[in-house]
JSON list of C-alpha atoms in Angstrom, two decimals:
[
{"chain": "A", "resi": 14, "resn": "MET", "atom": "CA", "xyz": [123.06, 89.20, 48.33]},
{"chain": "A", "resi": 15, "resn": "LEU", "atom": "CA", "xyz": [120.89, 92.31, 48.70]},
{"chain": "A", "resi": 16, "resn": "ILE", "atom": "CA", "xyz": [117.87, 90.21, 49.72]},
{"chain": "A", "resi": 17, "resn": "LEU", "atom": "CA", "xyz": [119.94, 88.33, 52.29]},
{"chain": "A", "resi": 18, "resn": "THR", "atom": "CA", "xyz": [121.21, 91.63, 53.74]},
{"chain": "A", "resi": 19, "resn": "CYS", "atom": "CA", "xyz": [117.64, 92.96, 54.02]},
{"chain": "A", "resi": 20, "resn": "ILE", "atom": "CA", "xyz": [116.45, 89.77, 55.74]},
{"chain": "A", "resi": 21, "resn": "ASN", "atom": "CA", "xyz": [119.35, 89.93, 58.21]},
{"chain": "A", "resi": 22, "resn": "SER", "atom": "CA", "xyz": [118.67, 93.58, 59.04]},
{"chain": "A", "resi": 23, "resn": "LEU", "atom": "CA", "xyz": [114.96, 92.85, 59.63]},
{"chain": "A", "resi": 24, "resn": "ALA", "atom": "CA", "xyz": [115.80, 89.91, 61.88]},
{"chain": "A", "resi": 25, "resn": "GLN", "atom": "CA", "xyz": [118.14, 92.10, 63.93]},
{"chain": "A", "resi": 26, "resn": "GLN", "atom": "CA", "xyz": [115.58, 94.83, 64.60]},
{"chain": "A", "resi": 27, "resn": "LYS", "atom": "CA", "xyz": [114.16, 93.15, 67.70]},
{"chain": "A", "resi": 28, "resn": "PRO", "atom": "CA", "xyz": [116.30, 93.40, 70.83]},
{"chain": "A", "resi": 29, "resn": "SER", "atom": "CA", "xyz": [117.80, 90.18, 72.17]},
{"chain": "A", "resi": 30, "resn": "LYS", "atom": "CA", "xyz": [116.88, 88.75, 75.56]},
{"chain": "A", "resi": 31, "resn": "GLU", "atom": "CA", "xyz": [120.12, 90.14, 77.00]},
{"chain": "A", "resi": 32, "resn": "GLU", "atom": "CA", "xyz": [119.50, 93.61, 75.55]},
{"chain": "A", "resi": 33, "resn": "THR", "atom": "CA", "xyz": [115.93, 93.62, 76.87]},
{"chain": "A", "resi": 34, "resn": "VAL", "atom": "CA", "xyz": [116.97, 92.56, 80.38]},
{"chain": "A", "resi": 35, "resn": "ALA", "atom": "CA", "xyz": [119.77, 95.15, 80.37]},
{"chain": "A", "resi": 36, "resn": "PHE", "atom": "CA", "xyz": [117.31, 97.87, 79.29]},
{"chain": "A", "resi": 37, "resn": "LEU", "atom": "CA", "xyz": [114.86, 96.96, 82.08]},
{"chain": "A", "resi": 38, "resn": "ASN", "atom": "CA", "xyz": [117.67, 96.89, 84.63]},
{"chain": "A", "resi": 39, "resn": "ARG", "atom": "CA", "xyz": [118.95, 100.32, 83.48]},
{"chain": "A", "resi": 40, "resn": "THR", "atom": "CA", "xyz": [115.41, 101.70, 83.63]},
{"chain": "A", "resi": 41, "resn": "LEU", "atom": "CA", "xyz": [114.98, 100.37, 87.17]},
{"chain": "A", "resi": 42, "resn": "GLN", "atom": "CA", "xyz": [118.15, 102.22, 88.15]},
{"chain": "A", "resi": 43, "resn": "GLU", "atom": "CA", "xyz": [116.42, 105.44, 87.09]},
{"chain": "A", "resi": 44, "resn": "VAL", "atom": "CA", "xyz": [113.73, 104.78, 89.70]},
{"chain": "A", "resi": 45, "resn": "ILE", "atom": "CA", "xyz": [116.29, 104.91, 92.54]},
{"chain": "A", "resi": 46, "resn": "GLY", "atom": "CA", "xyz": [115.64, 108.05, 94.56]},
{"chain": "A", "resi": 47, "resn": "LEU", "atom": "CA", "xyz": [112.04, 108.37, 93.38]},
{"chain": "A", "resi": 48, "resn": "ARG", "atom": "CA", "xyz": [108.98, 107.98, 95.60]},
{"chain": "A", "resi": 49, "resn": "LEU", "atom": "CA", "xyz": [107.31, 104.62, 94.95]},
{"chain": "A", "resi": 50, "resn": "PRO", "atom": "CA", "xyz": [103.50, 104.61, 94.71]},
{"chain": "A", "resi": 51, "resn": "PHE", "atom": "CA", "xyz": [102.07, 102.77, 97.74]},
{"chain": "A", "resi": 52, "resn": "ALA", "atom": "CA", "xyz": [105.14, 100.51, 98.04]},
{"chain": "A", "resi": 53, "resn": "GLY", "atom": "CA", "xyz": [106.55, 102.31, 101.02]},
{"chain": "A", "resi": 54, "resn": "GLY", "atom": "CA", "xyz": [108.90, 105.22, 100.64]},
{"chain": "A", "resi": 55, "resn": "THR", "atom": "CA", "xyz": [111.64, 106.07, 98.21]},
{"chain": "A", "resi": 56, "resn": "CYS", "atom": "CA", "xyz": [113.36, 103.49, 96.01]},
{"chain": "A", "resi": 57, "resn": "SER", "atom": "CA", "xyz": [116.85, 102.83, 97.37]},
{"chain": "A", "resi": 58, "resn": "GLY", "atom": "CA", "xyz": [117.78, 99.93, 95.11]},
{"chain": "A", "resi": 59, "resn": "ALA", "atom": "CA", "xyz": [116.47, 97.79, 92.26]},
{"chain": "A", "resi": 60, "resn": "THR", "atom": "CA", "xyz": [117.76, 94.84, 90.25]},
{"chain": "A", "resi": 61, "resn": "PHE", "atom": "CA", "xyz": [116.25, 92.62, 87.57]},
{"chain": "A", "resi": 62, "resn": "ASN", "atom": "CA", "xyz": [117.70, 89.51, 85.97]},
{"chain": "A", "resi": 63, "resn": "LEU", "atom": "CA", "xyz": [114.89, 87.87, 83.96]},
{"chain": "A", "resi": 64, "resn": "SER", "atom": "CA", "xyz": [113.62, 85.44, 86.61]},
{"chain": "A", "resi": 65, "resn": "GLU", "atom": "CA", "xyz": [114.15, 87.66, 89.67]},
{"chain": "A", "resi": 66, "resn": "LEU", "atom": "CA", "xyz": [113.21, 91.20, 90.66]},
{"chain": "A", "resi": 67, "resn": "VAL", "atom": "CA", "xyz": [114.35, 92.98, 93.83]},
{"chain": "A", "resi": 68, "resn": "ILE", "atom": "CA", "xyz": [113.01, 96.38, 94.90]},
{"chain": "A", "resi": 69, "resn": "GLU", "atom": "CA", "xyz": [114.37, 98.11, 97.99]},
{"chain": "A", "resi": 70, "resn": "SER", "atom": "CA", "xyz": [112.80, 101.17, 99.53]},
{"chain": "A", "resi": 71, "resn": "ALA", "atom": "CA", "xyz": [113.44, 103.47, 102.44]},
{"chain": "A", "resi": 72, "resn": "GLY", "atom": "CA", "xyz": [110.82, 105.35, 104.42]},
{"chain": "A", "resi": 73, "resn": "MET", "atom": "CA", "xyz": [111.97, 108.87, 105.18]},
{"chain": "A", "resi": 74, "resn": "ILE", "atom": "CA", "xyz": [110.69, 111.75, 107.25]},
{"chain": "A", "resi": 75, "resn": "GLY", "atom": "CA", "xyz": [112.87, 114.71, 106.35]},
{"chain": "A", "resi": 76, "resn": "ASP", "atom": "CA", "xyz": [116.44, 113.43, 106.52]},
{"chain": "A", "resi": 77, "resn": "THR", "atom": "CA", "xyz": [115.59, 110.61, 108.94]},
{"chain": "A", "resi": 78, "resn": "ARG", "atom": "CA", "xyz": [115.28, 107.11, 107.55]},
{"chain": "A", "resi": 79, "resn": "PHE", "atom": "CA", "xyz": [112.74, 105.23, 109.67]},
{"chain": "A", "resi": 80, "resn": "PHE", "atom": "CA", "xyz": [112.35, 101.91, 107.81]},
{"chain": "A", "resi": 81, "resn": "ASP", "atom": "CA", "xyz": [113.89, 99.76, 105.09]},
{"chain": "A", "resi": 82, "resn": "ILE", "atom": "CA", "xyz": [111.89, 97.33, 102.96]},
{"chain": "A", "resi": 83, "resn": "SER", "atom": "CA", "xyz": [113.28, 94.76, 100.55]},
{"chain": "A", "resi": 84, "resn": "GLN", "atom": "CA", "xyz": [110.83, 92.97, 98.26]},
{"chain": "A", "resi": 85, "resn": "LYS", "atom": "CA", "xyz": [112.05, 90.07, 96.17]},
{"chain": "A", "resi": 86, "resn": "TYR", "atom": "CA", "xyz": [110.15, 88.16, 93.48]},
{"chain": "A", "resi": 87, "resn": "TRP", "atom": "CA", "xyz": [111.68, 85.06, 91.93]},
{"chain": "A", "resi": 88, "resn": "ASN", "atom": "CA", "xyz": [110.60, 82.13, 89.77]},
{"chain": "A", "resi": 89, "resn": "ILE", "atom": "CA", "xyz": [109.30, 84.67, 87.24]},
{"chain": "A", "resi": 90, "resn": "ARG", "atom": "CA", "xyz": [108.20, 82.74, 84.15]},
{"chain": "A", "resi": 91, "resn": "TRP", "atom": "CA", "xyz": [107.64, 85.16, 81.27]},
{"chain": "A", "resi": 92, "resn": "ASP", "atom": "CA", "xyz": [106.16, 82.36, 79.16]},
{"chain": "A", "resi": 93, "resn": "LEU", "atom": "CA", "xyz": [103.32, 82.23, 81.73]},
{"chain": "A", "resi": 94, "resn": "PHE", "atom": "CA", "xyz": [102.57, 85.96, 81.43]},
{"chain": "A", "resi": 95, "resn": "LYS", "atom": "CA", "xyz": [98.85, 86.65, 81.73]},
{"chain": "A", "resi": 96, "resn": "GLU", "atom": "CA", "xyz": [98.29, 90.42, 81.60]},
{"chain": "A", "resi": 97, "resn": "MET", "atom": "CA", "xyz": [99.60, 93.75, 82.75]},
{"chain": "A", "resi": 98, "resn": "GLU", "atom": "CA", "xyz": [98.07, 97.01, 83.80]},
{"chain": "A", "resi": 99, "resn": "PHE", "atom": "CA", "xyz": [99.75, 100.41, 83.95]},
{"chain": "A", "resi": 100, "resn": "LYS", "atom": "CA", "xyz": [99.33, 102.50, 87.09]},
{"chain": "A", "resi": 101, "resn": "THR", "atom": "CA", "xyz": [100.47, 106.09, 87.15]},
{"chain": "A", "resi": 102, "resn": "GLY", "atom": "CA", "xyz": [102.20, 107.47, 90.15]},
{"chain": "A", "resi": 103, "resn": "ASP", "atom": "CA", "xyz": [102.70, 111.09, 91.09]},
{"chain": "A", "resi": 104, "resn": "ASN", "atom": "CA", "xyz": [104.86, 112.10, 88.11]},
{"chain": "A", "resi": 105, "resn": "GLN", "atom": "CA", "xyz": [107.83, 110.36, 89.68]},
{"chain": "A", "resi": 106, "resn": "ALA", "atom": "CA", "xyz": [107.65, 106.57, 89.58]},
{"chain": "A", "resi": 107, "resn": "SER", "atom": "CA", "xyz": [104.81, 104.70, 87.97]},
{"chain": "A", "resi": 108, "resn": "TYR", "atom": "CA", "xyz": [104.49, 100.94, 87.66]},
{"chain": "A", "resi": 109, "resn": "TYR", "atom": "CA", "xyz": [103.13, 97.99, 85.78]},
{"chain": "A", "resi": 110, "resn": "HIS", "atom": "CA", "xyz": [101.11, 95.45, 87.70]},
{"chain": "A", "resi": 111, "resn": "ILE", "atom": "CA", "xyz": [102.10, 92.27, 85.84]},
{"chain": "A", "resi": 112, "resn": "ARG", "atom": "CA", "xyz": [100.14, 89.05, 86.40]},
{"chain": "A", "resi": 113, "resn": "PHE", "atom": "CA", "xyz": [101.22, 85.51, 85.64]},
{"chain": "A", "resi": 114, "resn": "SER", "atom": "CA", "xyz": [99.29, 82.25, 85.46]},
{"chain": "A", "resi": 115, "resn": "ASN", "atom": "CA", "xyz": [101.68, 80.57, 87.91]},
{"chain": "A", "resi": 116, "resn": "ASN", "atom": "CA", "xyz": [102.66, 81.32, 91.48]},
{"chain": "A", "resi": 117, "resn": "LEU", "atom": "CA", "xyz": [105.88, 83.21, 92.04]},
{"chain": "A", "resi": 118, "resn": "ASN", "atom": "CA", "xyz": [108.06, 83.17, 95.10]},
{"chain": "A", "resi": 119, "resn": "TYR", "atom": "CA", "xyz": [107.93, 86.40, 97.08]},
{"chain": "A", "resi": 120, "resn": "SER", "atom": "CA", "xyz": [109.66, 87.65, 100.18]},
{"chain": "A", "resi": 121, "resn": "ARG", "atom": "CA", "xyz": [109.46, 90.93, 102.01]},
{"chain": "A", "resi": 122, "resn": "LYS", "atom": "CA", "xyz": [111.84, 92.04, 104.70]},
{"chain": "A", "resi": 123, "resn": "MET", "atom": "CA", "xyz": [111.08, 95.16, 106.70]},
{"chain": "A", "resi": 124, "resn": "PHE", "atom": "CA", "xyz": [113.35, 96.71, 109.31]},
{"chain": "A", "resi": 125, "resn": "ASN", "atom": "CA", "xyz": [111.99, 99.49, 111.52]},
{"chain": "A", "resi": 126, "resn": "LYS", "atom": "CA", "xyz": [115.00, 101.63, 112.43]},
{"chain": "A", "resi": 127, "resn": "LYS", "atom": "CA", "xyz": [113.21, 103.35, 115.30]},
{"chain": "A", "resi": 128, "resn": "SER", "atom": "CA", "xyz": [112.03, 100.24, 117.14]},
{"chain": "A", "resi": 129, "resn": "GLY", "atom": "CA", "xyz": [114.62, 97.81, 115.80]},
{"chain": "A", "resi": 130, "resn": "ASP", "atom": "CA", "xyz": [111.85, 95.37, 114.80]},
{"chain": "A", "resi": 131, "resn": "ASN", "atom": "CA", "xyz": [112.33, 93.02, 111.88]},
{"chain": "A", "resi": 132, "resn": "ASP", "atom": "CA", "xyz": [109.39, 91.65, 109.93]},
{"chain": "A", "resi": 133, "resn": "GLU", "atom": "CA", "xyz": [109.90, 89.02, 107.27]},
{"chain": "A", "resi": 134, "resn": "ILE", "atom": "CA", "xyz": [107.49, 87.01, 105.15]},
{"chain": "A", "resi": 135, "resn": "THR", "atom": "CA", "xyz": [108.15, 84.48, 102.42]},
{"chain": "A", "resi": 136, "resn": "GLU", "atom": "CA", "xyz": [105.42, 82.89, 100.33]},
{"chain": "A", "resi": 137, "resn": "ASN", "atom": "CA", "xyz": [104.85, 81.28, 96.98]},
{"chain": "A", "resi": 138, "resn": "SER", "atom": "CA", "xyz": [101.27, 82.36, 96.40]},
{"chain": "A", "resi": 139, "resn": "GLN", "atom": "CA", "xyz": [102.02, 85.63, 94.62]},
{"chain": "A", "resi": 140, "resn": "SER", "atom": "CA", "xyz": [101.03, 85.62, 90.97]},
{"chain": "A", "resi": 141, "resn": "ASN", "atom": "CA", "xyz": [102.11, 89.17, 90.16]},
{"chain": "A", "resi": 142, "resn": "ILE", "atom": "CA", "xyz": [104.98, 91.61, 90.28]},
{"chain": "A", "resi": 143, "resn": "LEU", "atom": "CA", "xyz": [105.15, 95.38, 90.41]},
{"chain": "A", "resi": 144, "resn": "LEU", "atom": "CA", "xyz": [107.63, 96.66, 87.86]},
{"chain": "A", "resi": 145, "resn": "PHE", "atom": "CA", "xyz": [108.41, 100.31, 88.61]},
{"chain": "A", "resi": 146, "resn": "THR", "atom": "CA", "xyz": [109.34, 102.76, 85.88]},
{"chain": "A", "resi": 147, "resn": "PRO", "atom": "CA", "xyz": [109.87, 106.47, 85.45]},
{"chain": "A", "resi": 148, "resn": "LEU", "atom": "CA", "xyz": [106.76, 107.84, 83.76]},
{"chain": "A", "resi": 149, "resn": "SER", "atom": "CA", "xyz": [108.86, 108.94, 80.78]},
{"chain": "A", "resi": 150, "resn": "LYS", "atom": "CA", "xyz": [109.91, 105.32, 80.08]},
{"chain": "A", "resi": 151, "resn": "ALA", "atom": "CA", "xyz": [106.50, 103.66, 80.57]},
{"chain": "A", "resi": 152, "resn": "GLU", "atom": "CA", "xyz": [105.86, 102.88, 76.90]},
{"chain": "A", "resi": 153, "resn": "SER", "atom": "CA", "xyz": [109.38, 101.48, 76.37]},
{"chain": "A", "resi": 154, "resn": "VAL", "atom": "CA", "xyz": [109.06, 99.29, 79.47]},
{"chain": "A", "resi": 155, "resn": "LYS", "atom": "CA", "xyz": [105.74, 97.96, 78.15]},
{"chain": "A", "resi": 156, "resn": "LYS", "atom": "CA", "xyz": [107.41, 97.02, 74.84]},
{"chain": "A", "resi": 157, "resn": "ALA", "atom": "CA", "xyz": [110.31, 95.39, 76.70]},
{"chain": "A", "resi": 158, "resn": "VAL", "atom": "CA", "xyz": [107.94, 93.26, 78.79]},
{"chain": "A", "resi": 159, "resn": "TYR", "atom": "CA", "xyz": [106.11, 92.08, 75.68]},
{"chain": "A", "resi": 160, "resn": "ARG", "atom": "CA", "xyz": [109.47, 91.32, 74.07]},
{"chain": "A", "resi": 161, "resn": "LEU", "atom": "CA", "xyz": [110.45, 89.15, 77.07]},
{"chain": "A", "resi": 162, "resn": "VAL", "atom": "CA", "xyz": [107.14, 87.31, 76.79]},
{"chain": "A", "resi": 163, "resn": "GLU", "atom": "CA", "xyz": [107.70, 86.74, 73.07]},
{"chain": "A", "resi": 164, "resn": "ILE", "atom": "CA", "xyz": [111.24, 85.43, 73.66]},
{"chain": "A", "resi": 165, "resn": "ALA", "atom": "CA", "xyz": [110.17, 83.16, 76.53]},
{"chain": "A", "resi": 166, "resn": "LYS", "atom": "CA", "xyz": [107.30, 81.65, 74.56]},
{"chain": "A", "resi": 167, "resn": "GLU", "atom": "CA", "xyz": [109.61, 81.02, 71.60]},
{"chain": "A", "resi": 168, "resn": "GLU", "atom": "CA", "xyz": [112.25, 79.40, 73.85]},
{"chain": "A", "resi": 169, "resn": "ASN", "atom": "CA", "xyz": [109.67, 77.18, 75.55]},
{"chain": "A", "resi": 170, "resn": "LYS", "atom": "CA", "xyz": [107.79, 76.21, 72.40]},
{"chain": "A", "resi": 171, "resn": "ASP", "atom": "CA", "xyz": [107.29, 72.48, 71.89]},
{"chain": "A", "resi": 172, "resn": "PRO", "atom": "CA", "xyz": [109.42, 71.68, 68.82]},
{"chain": "A", "resi": 173, "resn": "PHE", "atom": "CA", "xyz": [107.36, 68.55, 68.16]},
{"chain": "A", "resi": 174, "resn": "LEU", "atom": "CA", "xyz": [104.00, 70.29, 68.11]},
{"chain": "A", "resi": 175, "resn": "ASN", "atom": "CA", "xyz": [102.61, 70.78, 64.60]}
]
């Protein structure tokens, strides 16, 4: 009985897929209000649900909002993860540049509040995402990404392969 209890506690040490996604989503919420490195302004919204990531930002000058950008990545296949690189920001938001071996779908919508112009692109030739994180959570986000990769590879493993 003691051995079985030890085995169960060891098996439960790794977060589940749901716990990992929830952690990443909570961490993205901490980026809201922070300046995003080179992505255009301050984060005004962020959501993540395993196969889709949406980052919204607002360009501000003082109290005046002069543009809104929404970037959406979907068809994210964690089992096709290739590599990731950490990029530090300015002590506010940092990010991971995560590359995949497949193409993802990507769209960007930009609205210029001053001119009223809309600019929208949609493509499926992106093979990377930018996953923003507060600098204080960078190491935990890295572990969460690797956990998603591990889970996805296990779920997509060929059960008939020796």
